[in-house]
Coordinates of C-alpha atoms in Angstrom, one line a residue:
Chain L
M206 CA -10.5 7.3 21.2
N207 CA -11.4 4.2 19.4
R208 CA -8.4 3.1 17.3
S209 CA -10.5 1.7 14.5
M210 CA -12.0 5.2 13.9
I211 CA -8.6 6.7 13.5
Q212 CA -7.5 4.0 11.2
A213 CA -10.6 4.3 9.0
S214 CA -10.5 8.1 8.9
V215 CA -6.8 8.1 8.0
T216 CA -7.5 5.6 5.2
M217 CA -10.4 7.7 3.9
G218 CA -8.1 10.7 3.6
Q219 CA -5.7 8.6 1.6
I220 CA -8.4 7.2 -0.6
Q221 CA -9.5 10.8 -1.3
H222 CA -6.0 11.4 -2.7
K223 CA -6.4 8.5 -5.0
L224 CA -9.6 10.0 -6.2
D225 CA -7.8 13.2 -6.8
V226 CA -5.3 11.4 -9.0
I227 CA -8.1 9.7 -10.9
G228 CA -10.0 12.9 -11.3
H229 CA -6.8 14.6 -12.7
N230 CA -6.3 11.8 -15.2
L231 CA -9.9 12.0 -16.4
A232 CA -9.7 15.8 -16.7
N233 CA -6.7 15.3 -19.0
T234 CA -8.2 12.7 -21.3
N235 CA -7.9 15.2 -24.2
T236 CA -4.6 16.8 -23.3
P237 CA -2.0 16.1 -26.0
G238 CA 1.0 14.1 -24.6
Y239 CA -0.5 13.7 -21.1
K240 CA 0.8 10.7 -19.2
S241 CA -1.6 9.1 -16.8
R242 CA -0.7 8.5 -13.2
Q243 CA -1.5 5.5 -11.1
A244 CA -1.7 5.5 -7.3
D245 CA -1.2 2.4 -5.2
F246 CA -1.7 1.8 -1.5
S247 CA 0.7 0.5 1.1
S248 CA -0.2 -0.6 4.6
L249 CA 0.7 1.8 7.5
L250 CA 2.5 1.1 10.7
F251 CA 1.7 -1.9 12.8
Q252 CA 1.6 -1.5 16.5
Q253 CA 2.7 -4.3 18.8
I254 CA 0.4 -4.7 21.7
D255 CA 1.6 -6.8 24.6
N256 CA -1.6 -8.3 25.7
L257 CA -1.7 -11.0 28.4
S258 CA 1.4 -13.0 27.9
D259 CA 1.5 -16.7 28.2
E260 CA 4.3 -16.5 30.7
G261 CA 3.3 -16.8 34.3
I262 CA 0.4 -19.0 33.4
D263 CA 0.9 -22.6 34.5
E264 CA 2.5 -24.3 31.5
A265 CA 0.3 -27.4 31.7
A266 CA -2.9 -25.3 32.0
N267 CA -1.7 -23.1 29.2
Q268 CA -1.2 -26.1 27.0
E269 CA -4.7 -27.2 27.8
A270 CA -6.3 -23.8 27.2
A271 CA -4.3 -22.7 24.1
P272 CA -2.2 -25.5 22.9
Y273 CA -1.5 -24.1 19.4
R274 CA -0.7 -20.5 19.5
L275 CA 0.4 -19.8 15.9
T276 CA 2.1 -16.5 16.1
P277 CA 4.8 -14.8 18.2
D278 CA 3.7 -13.2 21.5
G279 CA 1.6 -10.1 21.5
I280 CA -0.8 -8.9 18.9
R281 CA -0.1 -6.7 16.0
S282 CA -2.7 -4.0 15.2
G283 CA -2.4 -2.1 12.0
S284 CA -3.2 1.6 11.5
G285 CA -4.8 1.7 8.1
A286 CA -3.5 2.3 4.6
R287 CA -1.7 5.1 2.9
L288 CA -1.0 6.1 -0.7
A289 CA 2.4 4.7 -1.4
H290 CA 3.4 6.5 -4.6
T291 CA 2.0 7.8 -7.8
N292 CA 3.6 6.2 -10.8
I293 CA 3.7 7.9 -14.1
D294 CA 2.7 5.6 -16.9
L295 CA 5.0 6.8 -19.7
S296 CA 3.6 4.5 -22.3
Q297 CA 2.9 5.8 -25.8
G298 CA -0.5 7.4 -26.4
N299 CA -2.4 7.1 -29.6
L300 CA -1.4 9.3 -32.6
K301 CA -3.7 11.8 -34.1
Q302 CA -3.2 13.1 -37.6
T303 CA -3.4 17.0 -37.6
D304 CA -1.5 17.8 -40.8
R305 CA -0.1 20.9 -39.1
A306 CA 3.7 21.2 -39.8
L307 CA 4.5 22.2 -36.3
D308 CA 2.7 19.4 -34.5
V309 CA 5.3 16.7 -33.6
A310 CA 4.7 13.4 -31.9
L311 CA 7.4 11.3 -30.2
L312 CA 7.2 7.7 -31.2
E313 CA 9.1 6.0 -28.4
D314 CA 8.3 5.4 -24.8
N315 CA 10.0 7.6 -22.1
Q316 CA 11.2 10.2 -24.6
L317 CA 10.6 13.9 -24.0
F318 CA 11.1 17.3 -25.5
Q319 CA 12.9 20.0 -23.6
L320 CA 11.6 23.4 -22.8
Q321 CA 13.4 26.4 -21.3
V322 CA 11.7 28.0 -18.3
A323 CA 12.8 31.1 -16.5
T324 CA 12.4 30.7 -12.8
E325 CA 13.5 32.7 -9.8
N326 CA 16.8 30.7 -9.7
G327 CA 17.6 31.3 -13.4
L328 CA 16.9 29.2 -16.4
E329 CA 15.6 25.7 -15.9
T330 CA 15.0 22.8 -18.3
N331 CA 11.5 21.3 -18.2
Y332 CA 10.4 18.3 -20.1
T333 CA 7.2 17.6 -22.0
R334 CA 5.6 15.0 -24.3
S335 CA 3.3 17.5 -25.8
G336 CA 4.5 18.5 -29.3
N337 CA 2.2 21.3 -30.4
F338 CA 4.7 23.9 -31.2
Y339 CA 4.4 27.5 -32.5
L340 CA 6.7 30.1 -34.1
N341 CA 6.9 33.3 -32.2
P342 CA 8.4 36.4 -33.8
L343 CA 11.1 38.2 -31.9
N344 CA 12.0 41.9 -32.2
N345 CA 15.2 41.3 -34.0
G346 CA 13.7 39.7 -37.1
Q347 CA 14.0 36.2 -35.8
M348 CA 11.4 33.5 -35.1
L349 CA 11.5 31.5 -31.9
L350 CA 10.2 27.9 -31.7
T351 CA 8.0 27.7 -28.6
N352 CA 5.4 25.4 -27.1
A353 CA 1.7 26.5 -26.7
D354 CA 2.6 28.5 -23.6
G355 CA 5.3 30.4 -25.4
L356 CA 8.2 28.6 -23.7
P357 CA 11.3 28.2 -25.9
V358 CA 11.8 24.6 -27.2
L359 CA 15.4 23.6 -26.8
G360 CA 17.5 22.2 -29.6
E361 CA 20.1 19.5 -29.5
D362 CA 22.8 21.9 -28.3
G363 CA 20.6 22.9 -25.4
Q364 CA 19.8 26.4 -26.8
P365 CA 16.5 27.8 -27.9
I366 CA 15.7 27.3 -31.6
Q367 CA 15.6 30.4 -33.7
F368 CA 15.3 31.1 -37.4
A369 CA 15.5 34.2 -39.6
D370 CA 11.9 35.0 -40.4
D371 CA 12.2 35.2 -44.2
M372 CA 11.3 31.6 -44.7
D373 CA 8.9 30.1 -47.2
G374 CA 8.1 27.0 -45.2
M375 CA 9.4 24.5 -42.8
Q376 CA 9.1 20.9 -42.0
I377 CA 10.3 18.5 -39.4
R378 CA 12.1 15.3 -40.4
E379 CA 11.7 12.0 -38.7
D380 CA 15.0 12.3 -36.9
G381 CA 14.0 15.7 -35.4
A382 CA 15.9 17.8 -37.9
I383 CA 14.1 21.0 -38.9
L384 CA 14.2 21.8 -42.6
V385 CA 13.7 25.4 -43.6
N386 CA 12.8 26.3 -47.1
R387 CA 14.2 29.7 -48.3
N388 CA 13.8 30.6 -52.0
G389 CA 13.2 27.0 -52.9
V390 CA 16.3 25.7 -51.1
E391 CA 15.8 23.4 -48.2
A392 CA 18.4 23.3 -45.5
V393 CA 18.6 21.8 -42.0
E394 CA 18.8 24.8 -39.7
A395 CA 18.1 23.2 -36.3
Q396 CA 17.6 19.9 -34.6
L397 CA 15.1 19.2 -31.8
G398 CA 16.7 18.1 -28.6
I399 CA 15.1 14.9 -27.5
V400 CA 15.9 13.2 -24.2
E401 CA 15.0 10.0 -22.7
A402 CA 13.8 9.7 -19.1
V403 CA 15.8 6.8 -17.8
R404 CA 14.4 7.0 -14.2
P405 CA 11.1 8.8 -14.7
R406 CA 10.3 8.6 -11.0
M407 CA 12.7 11.5 -10.5
L408 CA 10.5 13.7 -12.6
E409 CA 7.9 15.8 -10.9
A410 CA 5.0 17.4 -12.5
A411 CA 5.5 21.2 -13.0
G412 CA 2.0 22.0 -14.2
N413 CA 1.0 22.8 -17.8
N414 CA 1.9 19.3 -18.9
R415 CA 5.5 19.8 -18.1
F416 CA 7.9 17.8 -15.9
R417 CA 11.0 19.0 -14.0
L418 CA 13.7 17.1 -12.2
T419 CA 13.1 17.0 -8.4
D420 CA 15.3 19.2 -6.3
N421 CA 17.4 16.4 -5.0
A422 CA 17.9 14.9 -8.5
D423 CA 21.2 16.5 -9.1
I424 CA 22.5 15.1 -5.8
V425 CA 21.3 11.7 -6.8
G426 CA 23.5 11.8 -9.8
E427 CA 23.4 11.5 -13.5
G428 CA 21.6 8.9 -15.6
I429 CA 18.1 10.3 -14.9
I430 CA 17.9 12.0 -18.2
A431 CA 19.9 10.8 -21.3
N432 CA 20.1 12.3 -24.8
A433 CA 18.3 10.1 -27.2
D434 CA 18.1 9.7 -30.9
G435 CA 14.3 10.2 -31.1
Q436 CA 12.0 9.2 -33.7
V437 CA 9.4 11.9 -34.4
Q438 CA 6.5 12.3 -36.7
S439 CA 5.4 15.7 -37.8
G440 CA 1.8 16.6 -38.7
T441 CA 0.8 14.4 -35.8
L442 CA 0.0 14.8 -32.1
E443 CA 0.2 12.2 -29.4
T444 CA -3.0 12.0 -27.5
S445 CA -3.2 11.4 -23.8
N446 CA -2.7 7.8 -22.7
V447 CA -5.5 7.9 -20.1
D448 CA -7.6 4.8 -20.4
I449 CA -11.0 6.0 -19.4
S450 CA -12.5 2.6 -18.7
K451 CA -9.6 1.8 -16.4
Q452 CA -10.0 5.1 -14.6
M453 CA -13.7 4.6 -14.1
T454 CA -13.1 1.1 -12.7
D455 CA -10.4 2.5 -10.4
M456 CA -12.9 5.2 -9.3
L457 CA -15.6 2.7 -8.5
M458 CA -13.1 0.7 -6.5
A459 CA -11.9 3.7 -4.6
Q460 CA -15.4 4.8 -3.8
R461 CA -16.2 1.3 -2.4
A462 CA -13.0 1.4 -0.4
Y463 CA -14.2 4.7 1.0
Q464 CA -17.6 3.3 1.8
F465 CA -16.0 0.4 3.7
S466 CA -14.0 2.7 5.8
A467 CA -17.0 4.9 6.4
R468 CA -19.1 1.9 7.5
S469 CA -16.3 0.9 9.8
I470 CA -16.4 4.4 11.4
S471 CA -20.2 4.2 11.9
T472 CA -20.0 0.8 13.4
S473 CA -17.3 2.0 15.8
D474 CA -19.4 5.0 16.5
Q475 CA -22.4 2.8 17.4
M476 CA -20.1 0.8 19.7
M477 CA -19.1 4.1 21.4
G478 CA -22.8 4.9 21.7
L479 CA -23.4 1.7 23.5
I480 CA -20.6 2.5 25.9
S481 CA -22.1 5.9 26.7
Q482 CA -25.5 4.3 27.3
L483 CA -23.9 2.2 30.0
R484 CA -24.4 5.1 32.5
S485 CA -27.8 6.4 31.5
Chain A
M72 CA -20.5 -10.8 44.8
L73 CA -21.3 -10.3 41.2
R74 CA -18.6 -12.1 39.4
G75 CA -19.7 -11.4 35.9
F76 CA -19.2 -7.6 36.0
Y77 CA -15.7 -7.5 34.7
T78 CA -16.4 -10.6 32.5
A79 CA -18.9 -8.6 30.5
A80 CA -16.6 -5.6 30.3
S81 CA -13.7 -7.8 29.0
G82 CA -16.1 -9.1 26.3
M83 CA -16.7 -5.5 25.2
M84 CA -13.0 -4.7 25.2
A85 CA -12.1 -7.9 23.2
N86 CA -14.8 -7.1 20.7
Q87 CA -13.5 -3.6 20.3
R88 CA -10.1 -4.9 19.5
M89 CA -11.6 -7.3 17.0
Q90 CA -13.3 -4.3 15.4
E91 CA -9.9 -2.7 15.1
T92 CA -8.5 -5.7 13.3
L93 CA -11.4 -5.9 10.9
S94 CA -11.3 -2.2 10.3
N95 CA -7.6 -2.4 9.4
N96 CA -8.4 -5.3 7.0
L97 CA -11.0 -3.2 5.3
S98 CA -8.6 -0.3 5.1
N99 CA -6.1 -2.5 3.3
A100 CA -8.6 -4.2 1.0
Y101 CA -6.8 -2.6 -1.9
T102 CA -3.2 -2.7 -0.7
P103 CA -1.1 -4.8 -2.9
G104 CA 0.3 -8.0 -1.2
F105 CA -1.6 -7.3 2.0
K106 CA -2.6 -10.4 4.0
S107 CA -5.7 -10.1 6.1
D108 CA -5.6 -10.6 9.9
Q109 CA -7.9 -12.9 11.8
G110 CA -8.4 -12.3 15.4
T111 CA -8.8 -15.2 17.8
M112 CA -10.5 -14.8 21.1
R113 CA -9.4 -16.7 24.2
A114 CA -11.0 -17.1 27.6
F115 CA -9.1 -15.8 30.6
P116 CA -7.6 -18.6 32.8
E117 CA -10.2 -20.8 34.4
L118 CA -11.0 -20.4 38.1
L119 CA -12.4 -23.1 40.3
I120 CA -15.2 -21.9 42.5
Q121 CA -15.4 -23.5 45.9
Q122 CA -18.1 -23.3 48.5
M123 CA -16.7 -22.5 51.8
G124 CA -18.6 -23.9 54.7
Q125 CA -18.1 -25.6 58.0
T126 CA -19.5 -28.6 59.7
S127 CA -19.7 -28.8 63.4
V128 CA -18.8 -31.9 65.3
P129 CA -20.2 -32.3 68.8
T130 CA -17.5 -32.8 71.4
S131 CA -17.6 -33.0 75.2
N132 CA -16.6 -29.4 75.7
G133 CA -19.0 -27.9 73.2
G134 CA -18.8 -28.1 69.4
L135 CA -15.8 -28.2 67.1
N136 CA -16.2 -26.4 63.8
L137 CA -14.4 -28.0 60.8
P138 CA -14.0 -26.1 57.6
T139 CA -15.3 -27.8 54.6
Q140 CA -14.8 -26.9 50.9
K141 CA -17.0 -28.1 48.2
Q142 CA -16.1 -27.6 44.6
I143 CA -18.9 -26.0 42.6
G144 CA -17.5 -25.8 39.2
S145 CA -15.3 -23.7 37.0
L146 CA -15.7 -20.1 35.9
H147 CA -14.0 -18.1 33.2
T148 CA -13.6 -14.5 34.1
G149 CA -13.7 -13.0 30.7
V150 CA -12.2 -13.0 27.3
Y151 CA -9.4 -11.3 25.5
M152 CA -8.1 -11.2 22.0
Q153 CA -5.2 -13.6 22.1
E154 CA -3.6 -13.2 18.7
T155 CA -4.1 -11.8 15.3
V156 CA -3.2 -14.5 12.8
P157 CA -2.5 -13.3 9.2
K158 CA -4.2 -15.4 6.6
F159 CA -1.4 -16.4 4.3
S160 CA -3.0 -17.2 1.0
Q161 CA -2.3 -16.2 -2.5
G162 CA -4.0 -13.0 -3.6
D163 CA -5.4 -12.5 -7.1
L164 CA -3.3 -10.8 -9.7
R165 CA -4.1 -7.3 -11.1
E166 CA -2.4 -6.1 -14.3
T167 CA -0.9 -2.7 -14.1
G168 CA 1.3 -2.8 -17.3
I169 CA 4.1 -1.0 -15.3
E170 CA 7.4 -2.9 -15.7
T171 CA 8.5 -2.3 -12.1
D172 CA 5.4 -4.1 -10.7
L173 CA 6.2 -7.7 -9.9
A174 CA 3.8 -10.3 -8.5
L175 CA 5.0 -13.4 -6.7
L176 CA 2.9 -16.5 -7.4
N177 CA 3.3 -19.5 -5.1
G178 CA 3.7 -22.8 -6.9
N179 CA 4.0 -26.1 -5.1
L180 CA 5.3 -25.7 -1.5
P181 CA 6.5 -28.6 0.6
D182 CA 4.9 -27.4 3.9
E183 CA 1.3 -26.6 4.6
N184 CA 2.1 -23.3 6.2
G185 CA 5.0 -22.5 3.9
F186 CA 5.0 -19.1 2.1
L187 CA 7.3 -17.2 -0.2
F188 CA 8.5 -13.6 0.1
F189 CA 10.6 -11.0 -1.7
N190 CA 13.7 -10.0 0.2
V191 CA 14.1 -6.3 0.9
Q192 CA 16.3 -4.2 3.1
N193 CA 14.8 -1.8 5.6
E194 CA 16.2 1.6 6.5
A195 CA 18.3 0.0 9.3
G196 CA 19.9 -2.3 6.8
E197 CA 18.1 -5.4 8.1
L198 CA 16.6 -8.1 5.9
R199 CA 12.9 -8.0 5.7
Y200 CA 10.3 -9.8 3.7
T201 CA 7.4 -8.5 1.7
R202 CA 4.7 -9.6 -0.7
N203 CA 4.0 -6.1 -2.0
G204 CA 5.7 -6.2 -5.4
N205 CA 4.7 -2.6 -6.3
F206 CA 8.3 -1.6 -6.9
T207 CA 10.0 1.4 -8.4
V208 CA 13.4 2.5 -9.5
D209 CA 15.0 5.2 -7.4
G210 CA 17.2 8.1 -8.5
Q211 CA 20.4 6.0 -8.4
G212 CA 18.8 3.3 -10.5
F213 CA 18.2 0.7 -7.8
L214 CA 15.1 -1.4 -7.7
T215 CA 13.2 -0.3 -4.5
T216 CA 9.9 -0.8 -2.8
N217 CA 7.5 2.1 -3.0
Q218 CA 8.9 3.2 0.4
G219 CA 12.4 3.4 -1.0
Y220 CA 13.7 0.2 0.6
Y221 CA 16.1 -1.8 -1.6
V222 CA 14.9 -5.0 -3.2
L223 CA 17.6 -7.5 -2.8
D224 CA 19.0 -10.2 -5.1
D225 CA 19.8 -13.7 -4.0
A226 CA 23.2 -12.6 -2.7
G227 CA 21.7 -9.9 -0.5
N228 CA 22.8 -7.0 -2.7
P229 CA 20.6 -4.2 -4.1
I230 CA 19.6 -4.6 -7.7
Q231 CA 20.9 -2.0 -10.1
T232 CA 18.5 -1.8 -13.0
G233 CA 19.7 1.5 -14.3
G234 CA 16.3 2.6 -15.7
M235 CA 12.8 1.4 -16.1
E236 CA 13.6 -0.9 -19.0
F237 CA 14.3 -4.4 -17.8
D238 CA 12.8 -7.8 -18.1
V239 CA 12.0 -10.2 -15.3
S240 CA 11.6 -13.8 -16.4
D241 CA 9.1 -16.3 -14.9
N242 CA 11.8 -17.7 -12.6
G243 CA 12.5 -14.3 -11.1
T244 CA 15.7 -13.4 -13.0
V245 CA 16.1 -9.7 -13.7
N246 CA 17.8 -9.2 -17.1
V247 CA 19.6 -5.8 -17.3
N248 CA 21.8 -5.2 -20.3
G249 CA 22.5 -8.9 -20.7
A250 CA 23.3 -9.5 -17.1
N251 CA 21.1 -11.9 -15.2
I252 CA 20.4 -11.1 -11.6
P253 CA 18.2 -13.5 -9.6
L254 CA 15.8 -11.8 -7.3
G255 CA 16.1 -12.8 -3.7
I256 CA 13.1 -15.0 -2.9
S257 CA 12.8 -16.5 0.6
Y258 CA 10.8 -19.4 1.7
T259 CA 9.6 -20.0 5.2
P260 CA 8.2 -23.4 6.2
N261 CA 6.0 -21.8 8.9
S262 CA 4.7 -18.4 7.8
F263 CA 3.1 -17.7 11.2
D264 CA 6.6 -17.2 12.7
L265 CA 6.7 -13.9 10.9
V266 CA 5.8 -10.6 12.5
K267 CA 3.9 -8.0 10.6
G268 CA 5.5 -4.6 10.4
G269 CA 4.6 -1.3 8.7
N270 CA 4.7 -0.8 5.0
G271 CA 3.9 -4.4 4.2
L272 CA 7.2 -5.7 5.6
Y273 CA 7.5 -8.9 7.7
A274 CA 10.3 -9.6 10.2
P275 CA 11.2 -13.0 11.5
G276 CA 9.8 -13.6 15.0
E277 CA 11.9 -14.4 18.0
N278 CA 11.8 -18.2 17.7
A279 CA 11.3 -18.3 14.0
V280 CA 12.6 -21.1 11.8
P281 CA 15.2 -19.4 9.6
L282 CA 14.0 -18.6 6.1
V283 CA 15.8 -20.3 3.2
D284 CA 16.5 -19.3 -0.3
A285 CA 13.6 -20.5 -2.3
R286 CA 15.7 -21.6 -5.2
L287 CA 17.8 -24.0 -3.0
G288 CA 14.9 -25.7 -1.2
Q289 CA 13.4 -29.0 -2.3
G290 CA 10.1 -29.0 -4.1
I291 CA 9.6 -25.2 -4.0
N292 CA 8.1 -23.7 -7.1
F293 CA 7.2 -20.1 -7.7
N294 CA 6.5 -17.8 -10.6
I295 CA 7.1 -14.1 -11.1
Q296 CA 4.8 -12.0 -13.2
Q297 CA 6.1 -8.7 -14.5
G298 CA 3.6 -5.9 -14.9
F299 CA 1.2 -7.4 -12.3
V300 CA 0.7 -6.8 -8.6
E301 CA -0.7 -9.2 -6.2
R302 CA -4.0 -7.9 -4.8
S303 CA -4.8 -7.9 -1.1
N304 CA -6.5 -11.2 0.0
V305 CA -9.0 -9.3 2.2
D306 CA -12.5 -10.4 1.4
P307 CA -14.7 -7.3 2.1
A308 CA -17.9 -9.3 2.3
Q309 CA -16.5 -11.6 4.9
A310 CA -15.0 -8.6 6.8
M311 CA -18.3 -6.7 6.8
T312 CA -20.1 -9.8 8.1
E313 CA -17.6 -10.3 10.9
M314 CA -17.9 -6.7 11.7
M315 CA -21.7 -7.0 12.1
N316 CA -21.1 -10.1 14.2
T317 CA -18.6 -8.3 16.4
Y318 CA -20.9 -5.4 16.8
R319 CA -23.8 -7.6 18.0
S320 CA -21.5 -9.5 20.4
F321 CA -20.4 -6.1 21.8
E322 CA -24.0 -5.1 22.2
L323 CA -24.9 -8.3 24.0
N324 CA -22.0 -7.8 26.4
Q325 CA -23.2 -4.3 27.0
R326 CA -26.7 -5.6 27.8
V327 CA -25.2 -8.0 30.3
L328 CA -23.2 -5.3 31.9
K329 CA -26.4 -3.2 32.2
A330 CA -28.2 -6.1 33.8
Y331 CA -25.5 -6.4 36.4
D332 CA -25.7 -2.7 37.0
Q333 CA -29.4 -3.0 37.7
S334 CA -28.7 -5.8 40.1
M335 CA -26.3 -3.5 41.8
Q336 CA -28.8 -0.8 41.9
K337 CA -31.2 -3.1 43.7
T338 CA -28.5 -3.9 46.2
V339 CA -27.9 -0.2 46.8
T340 CA -31.5 1.0 46.9
E341 CA -33.6 -1.9 48.1
I342 CA -31.6 -4.0 50.5
A343 CA -31.7 -2.6 54.0
R344 CA -34.4 -0.1 53.2
L345 CA -36.3 0.6 56.3
G346 CA -40.0 1.2 56.4

């Protein structure tokens, strides 16, 4: 089959993936703490084709015919483009005032809250930027601090945060300490566990606006996640950092790239048609 | 004999290969650091056509036939795509705002065909060159290409950045926790010596002039921009135009081939028809 058709169709498939990423970003424009992703291309394999070599041709005649060959022997034919990687852009989103005591926004890049998730392999720590927390009553007269999906938020000691439920009010200080008011007396009863993603490329999306470490991350070593002294602001939510105009521009670009490849296929197809008409 | 049969076919094949090159360029119109390829066509070696005849010289015991050869002219028996020449020119910059994206900008270069590259190490541990500065930091904290190949410093060692937070100055020095690591930037006086490989990597060709450290060369200037990538230098409008051109050339060769076929048909069906 015509190689250019394979190249173009491979590339179209990859461009589709880029459109998927853009679509996902646009869909999450209003998700608190969502971090946009960016996809970049890389060229695919090059194939060395040993076409007619210059050896064997009389040197003098060769000099006359092609005196200035610029590149090494053979020709190199590429096989299209592929999506290289999808980078998370962990930059800060805008802050939105909500005046709700349990809405907390992180104020520095790369910092994350920790959540406890029960999986088939036991408990796992997930990470999120989304700070819309809730208190869920437990059966034993305790209240559990959870995220919107009911997953326990981890404290500085790596344990879920619980309070006795006879409180009059609570507020979250700038350093992440949780002040609980009981009978007019305020006391720090817990501390939010805030970590910093040192190498965010080792985080994979776990759905529901959460990240988890990739399976090979523990082999790779430490230093991917570090404890951080975070700065938080309560009564505030971090909005998504998706830049709609940039996403739309990227989408237009991807669509045109798709069209170029499609046009290349149809041109190649017409060339194939001409070949088939040879024997009519 | 019909000499042009295979000539026309070779024209079709060469144009098809040209189409492959153009299609690959269009596919990589948005690949950072990609350099577009230009196909060059070349005629097959020239043949001299000679008329073979004989003249008869009268002698006493009959005639003597002497062979004579008269040169008619030259004929090229077709065309092939001789080489794909990458167009080494600076691509435009696109801002990404991601700190691991680096764009290499050529300054003044002493040679006309000179070009600058980042040094990277491929999976076999060999030194390779790339213009694709869409880098990332791997799980161990090394600066790598998007394929996971180490980006090298000027001493040929991988660069440990720890995390995503580092600054790269204009002259290509990575500042990590107070340490200054100069990025490995290579300069080639003749960029056409390099062979394109996959993933945007270039390897030195067989008879390549060795690449030198760009910082040690005379009169070589460059600039590194952090948070930018260099865009592909493919011009889609030009590529589409060339594609149309290639298509028509292919079509013309097909017409010629069909004309030859019709001549052949006459040979088969009309010559030596009796009655």
